[in-house]
C-alpha atoms as a printed R data frame, in Angstrom:
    type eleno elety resid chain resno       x       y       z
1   ATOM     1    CA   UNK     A     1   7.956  -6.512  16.474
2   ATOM     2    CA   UNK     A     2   4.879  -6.722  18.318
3   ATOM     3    CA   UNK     A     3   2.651 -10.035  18.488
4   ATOM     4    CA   UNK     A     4  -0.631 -10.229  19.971
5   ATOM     5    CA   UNK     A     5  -0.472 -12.813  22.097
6   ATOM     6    CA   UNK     A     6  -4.078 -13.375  23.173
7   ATOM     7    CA   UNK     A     7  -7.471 -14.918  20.978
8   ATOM     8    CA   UNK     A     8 -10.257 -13.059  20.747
9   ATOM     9    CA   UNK     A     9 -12.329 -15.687  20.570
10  ATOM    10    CA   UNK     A    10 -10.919 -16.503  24.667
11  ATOM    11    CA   UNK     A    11 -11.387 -12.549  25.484
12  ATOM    12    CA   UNK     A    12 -13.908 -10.165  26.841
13  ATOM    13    CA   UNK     A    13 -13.508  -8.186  23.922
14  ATOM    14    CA   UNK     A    14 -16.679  -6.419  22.367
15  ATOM    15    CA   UNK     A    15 -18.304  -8.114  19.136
16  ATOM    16    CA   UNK     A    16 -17.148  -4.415  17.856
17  ATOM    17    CA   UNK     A    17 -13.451  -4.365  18.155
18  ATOM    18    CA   UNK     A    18 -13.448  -8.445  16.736
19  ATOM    19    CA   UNK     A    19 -15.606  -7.252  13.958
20  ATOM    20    CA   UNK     A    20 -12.695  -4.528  13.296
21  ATOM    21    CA   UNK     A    21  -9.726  -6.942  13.927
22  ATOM    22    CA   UNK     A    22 -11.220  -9.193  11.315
23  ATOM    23    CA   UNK     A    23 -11.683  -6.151   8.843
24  ATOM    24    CA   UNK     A    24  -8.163  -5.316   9.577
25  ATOM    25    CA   UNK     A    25  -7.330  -8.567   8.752
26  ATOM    26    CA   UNK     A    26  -9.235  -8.486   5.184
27  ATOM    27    CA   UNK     A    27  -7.021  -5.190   4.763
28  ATOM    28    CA   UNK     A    28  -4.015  -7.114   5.812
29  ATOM    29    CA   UNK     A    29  -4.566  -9.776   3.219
30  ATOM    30    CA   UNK     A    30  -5.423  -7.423   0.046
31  ATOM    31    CA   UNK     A    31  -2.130  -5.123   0.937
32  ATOM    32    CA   UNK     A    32  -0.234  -8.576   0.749
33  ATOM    33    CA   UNK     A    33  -1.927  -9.208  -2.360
34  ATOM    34    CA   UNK     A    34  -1.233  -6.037  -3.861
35  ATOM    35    CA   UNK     A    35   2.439  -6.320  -3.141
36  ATOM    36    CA   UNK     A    36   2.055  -9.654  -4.650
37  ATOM    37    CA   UNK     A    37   1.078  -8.035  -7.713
38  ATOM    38    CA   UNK     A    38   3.844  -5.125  -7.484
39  ATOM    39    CA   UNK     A    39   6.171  -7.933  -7.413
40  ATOM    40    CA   UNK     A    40   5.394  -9.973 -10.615
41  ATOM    41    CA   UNK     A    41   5.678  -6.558 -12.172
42  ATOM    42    CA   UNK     A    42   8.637  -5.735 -11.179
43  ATOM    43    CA   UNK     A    43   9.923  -9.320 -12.238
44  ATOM    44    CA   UNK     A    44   9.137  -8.745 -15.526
45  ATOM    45    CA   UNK     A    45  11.795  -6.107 -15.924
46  ATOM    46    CA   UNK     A    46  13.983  -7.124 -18.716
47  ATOM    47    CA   UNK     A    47  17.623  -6.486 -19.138
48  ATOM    48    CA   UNK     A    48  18.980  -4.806 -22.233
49  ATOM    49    CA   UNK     A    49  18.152  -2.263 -24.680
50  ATOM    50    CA   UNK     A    50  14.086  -1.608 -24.818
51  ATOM    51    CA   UNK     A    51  11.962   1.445 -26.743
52  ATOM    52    CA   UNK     A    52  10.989   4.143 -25.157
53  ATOM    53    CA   UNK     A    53   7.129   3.129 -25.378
54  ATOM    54    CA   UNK     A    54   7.690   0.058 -24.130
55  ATOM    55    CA   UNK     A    55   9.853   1.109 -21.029
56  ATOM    56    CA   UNK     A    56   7.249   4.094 -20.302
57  ATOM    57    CA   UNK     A    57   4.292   1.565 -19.943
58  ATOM    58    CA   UNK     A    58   6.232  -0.467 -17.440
59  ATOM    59    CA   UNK     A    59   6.580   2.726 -15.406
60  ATOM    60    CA   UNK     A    60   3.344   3.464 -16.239
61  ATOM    61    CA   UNK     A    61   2.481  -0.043 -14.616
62  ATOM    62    CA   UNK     A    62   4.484   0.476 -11.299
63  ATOM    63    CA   UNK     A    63   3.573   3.729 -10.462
64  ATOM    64    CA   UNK     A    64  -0.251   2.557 -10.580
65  ATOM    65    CA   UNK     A    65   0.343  -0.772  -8.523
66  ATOM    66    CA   UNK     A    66   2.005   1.274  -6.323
67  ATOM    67    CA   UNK     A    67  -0.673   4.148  -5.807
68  ATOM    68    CA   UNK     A    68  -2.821   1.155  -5.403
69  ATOM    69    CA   UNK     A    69  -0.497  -0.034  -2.333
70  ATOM    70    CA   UNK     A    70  -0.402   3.654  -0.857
71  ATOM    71    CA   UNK     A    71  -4.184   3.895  -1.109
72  ATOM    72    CA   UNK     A    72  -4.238   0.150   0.593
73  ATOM    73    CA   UNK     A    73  -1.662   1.053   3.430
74  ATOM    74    CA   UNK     A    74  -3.816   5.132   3.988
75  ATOM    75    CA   UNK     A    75  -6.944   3.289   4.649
76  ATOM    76    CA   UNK     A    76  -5.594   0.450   6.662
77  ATOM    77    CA   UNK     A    77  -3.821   2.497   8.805
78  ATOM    78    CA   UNK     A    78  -7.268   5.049   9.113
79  ATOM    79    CA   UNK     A    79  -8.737   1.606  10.127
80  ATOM    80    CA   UNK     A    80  -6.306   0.738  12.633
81  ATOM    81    CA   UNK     A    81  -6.383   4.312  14.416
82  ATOM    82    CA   UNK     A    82 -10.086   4.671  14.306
83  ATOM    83    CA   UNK     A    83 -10.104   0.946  16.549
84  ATOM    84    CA   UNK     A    84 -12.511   1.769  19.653
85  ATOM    85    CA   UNK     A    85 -10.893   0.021  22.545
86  ATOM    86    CA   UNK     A    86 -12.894   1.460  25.434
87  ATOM    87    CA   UNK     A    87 -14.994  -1.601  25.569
88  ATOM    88    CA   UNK     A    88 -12.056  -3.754  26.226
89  ATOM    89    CA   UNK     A    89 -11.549  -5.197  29.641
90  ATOM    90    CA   UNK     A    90  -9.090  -5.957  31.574
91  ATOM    91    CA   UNK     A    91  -7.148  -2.609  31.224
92  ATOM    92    CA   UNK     A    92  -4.301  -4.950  30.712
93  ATOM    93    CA   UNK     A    93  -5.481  -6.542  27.492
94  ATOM    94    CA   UNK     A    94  -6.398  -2.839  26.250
95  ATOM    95    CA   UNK     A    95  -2.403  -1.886  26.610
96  ATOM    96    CA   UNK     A    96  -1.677  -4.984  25.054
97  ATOM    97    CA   UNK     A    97  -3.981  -4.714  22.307
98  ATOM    98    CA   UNK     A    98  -3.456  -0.853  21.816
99  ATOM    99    CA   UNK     A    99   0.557  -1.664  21.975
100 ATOM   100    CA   UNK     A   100   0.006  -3.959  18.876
101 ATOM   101    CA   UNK     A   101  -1.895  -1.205  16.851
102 ATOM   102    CA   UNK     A   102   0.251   1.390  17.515
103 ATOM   103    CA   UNK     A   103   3.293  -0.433  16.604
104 ATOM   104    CA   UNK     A   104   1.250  -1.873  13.413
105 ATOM   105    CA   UNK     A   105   0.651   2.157  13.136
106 ATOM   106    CA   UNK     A   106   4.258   2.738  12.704
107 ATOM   107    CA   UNK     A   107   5.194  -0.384  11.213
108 ATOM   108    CA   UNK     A   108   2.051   0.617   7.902
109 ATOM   109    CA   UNK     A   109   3.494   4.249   8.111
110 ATOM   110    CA   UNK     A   110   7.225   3.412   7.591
111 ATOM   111    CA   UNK     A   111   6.123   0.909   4.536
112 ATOM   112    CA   UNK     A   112   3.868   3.509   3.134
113 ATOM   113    CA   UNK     A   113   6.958   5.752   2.943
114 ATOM   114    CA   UNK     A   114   8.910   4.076   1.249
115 ATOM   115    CA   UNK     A   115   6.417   3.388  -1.452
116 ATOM   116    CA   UNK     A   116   5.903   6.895  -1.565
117 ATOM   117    CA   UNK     A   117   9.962   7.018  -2.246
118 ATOM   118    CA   UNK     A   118   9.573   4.594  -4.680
119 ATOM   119    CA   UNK     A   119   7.037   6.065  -6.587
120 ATOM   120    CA   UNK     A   120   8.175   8.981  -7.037
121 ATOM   121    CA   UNK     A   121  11.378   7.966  -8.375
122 ATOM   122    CA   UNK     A   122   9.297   5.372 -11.085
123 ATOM   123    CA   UNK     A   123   7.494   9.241 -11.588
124 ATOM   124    CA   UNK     A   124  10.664  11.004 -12.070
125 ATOM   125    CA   UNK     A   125  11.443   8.713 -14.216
126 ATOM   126    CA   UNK     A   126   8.473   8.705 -16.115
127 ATOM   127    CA   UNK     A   127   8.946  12.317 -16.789
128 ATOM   128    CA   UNK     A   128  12.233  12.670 -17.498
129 ATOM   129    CA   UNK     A   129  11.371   9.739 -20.004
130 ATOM   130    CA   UNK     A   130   8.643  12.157 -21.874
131 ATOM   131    CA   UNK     A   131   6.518   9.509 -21.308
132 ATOM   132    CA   UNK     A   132   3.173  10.736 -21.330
133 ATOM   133    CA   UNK     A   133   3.799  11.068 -25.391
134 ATOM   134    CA   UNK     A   134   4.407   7.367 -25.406
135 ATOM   135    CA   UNK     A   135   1.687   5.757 -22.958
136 ATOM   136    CA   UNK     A   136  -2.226   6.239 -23.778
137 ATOM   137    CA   UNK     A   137  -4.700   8.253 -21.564
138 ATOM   138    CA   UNK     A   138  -5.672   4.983 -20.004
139 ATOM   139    CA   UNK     A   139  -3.517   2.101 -18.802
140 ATOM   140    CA   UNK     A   140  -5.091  -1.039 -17.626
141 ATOM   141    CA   UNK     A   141  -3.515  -3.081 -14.720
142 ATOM   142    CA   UNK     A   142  -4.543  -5.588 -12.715
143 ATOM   143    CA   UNK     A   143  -8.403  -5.416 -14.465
144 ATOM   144    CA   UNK     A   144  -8.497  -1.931 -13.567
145 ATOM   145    CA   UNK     A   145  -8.534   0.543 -15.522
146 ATOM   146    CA   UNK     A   146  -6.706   4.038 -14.389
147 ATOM   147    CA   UNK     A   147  -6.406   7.439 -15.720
148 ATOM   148    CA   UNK     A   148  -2.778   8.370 -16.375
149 ATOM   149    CA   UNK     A   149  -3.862  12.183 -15.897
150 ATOM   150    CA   UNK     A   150  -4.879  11.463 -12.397
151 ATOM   151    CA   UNK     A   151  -2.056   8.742 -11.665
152 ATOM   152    CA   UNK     A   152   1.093  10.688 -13.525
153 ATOM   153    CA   UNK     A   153   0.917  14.655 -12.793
154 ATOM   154    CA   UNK     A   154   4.121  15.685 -11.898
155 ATOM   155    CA   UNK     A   155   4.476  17.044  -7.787
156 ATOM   156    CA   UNK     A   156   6.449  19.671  -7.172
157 ATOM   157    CA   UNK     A   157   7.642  20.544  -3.786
């Protein structure tokens, strides 16, 4: 793990790349909300026998919190490539601040993988469940509401 052991506030850095450090930030702070979110789901499974309805919304429900997450982590890491560092002096706190991003980089793209993993296997079971029989054309989560058509079409590969 990298830390970024200087304050921008103490730096020469541009108004520019605080500006985007604090937007990253913001980012940050909604992905940890999201997973926040994917979490309570997922703590509501329920052990035991369930109907088929009932066990297709819940999928229904993960997959969308996490295509919300992968949409999260696919801008934040846009964000954190796009940072313009060429304003940043000394060259020494560049590499240091570039060292954090990149590792952040890898760090966002490693996550994002895994959610991608993970929803795919909430899809596979989705379909193997019939499920788009059971669940509506819209399922609201999280006071939003998403199309299932967009969300649940099967990938092939």
């Amino acid at each position: 793990d990298v830390a970024l052991p200087i304050s921008l506030a103490n730096s020469t850095v541009s108004a520019e790349v605080k500006a985007t450090v604090e937007a990253l930030a913001a980012l940050l702070k909604g992905l940890t909300a999201s997973f926040a979110t994917l979490t309570s789901l997922l703590g509501r499974r329920e052990r035991g026998k369930r109907d088929t309805a009932s066990e297709c919304t819940k999928l229904a429900s993960y997959i969308s919190a996490l295509s919300d997450i992968e949409t999260t982590l696919t801008t934040t890491i846009a964000t954190v490539k796009d940072i313009d560092l060429s304003s940043v002096t000394p060259d020494s706190l560049q590499t240091t601040i570039q060292d954090f991003l990149n590792e952040l980089v890898t760090s966002l793209t490693a996550i994002n993988s895994d959610i991608s993993t993970k929803k795919q296997t909430y899809q596979s079971s989705y379909d193997a469940r019939n499920c788009s029989s059971y669940v509506s054309s819209t399922t609201t989560v999280s006071s939003t509401t998403v199309s299932t058509t967009m969300i649940f079409t099967p990938t092939t590969t």
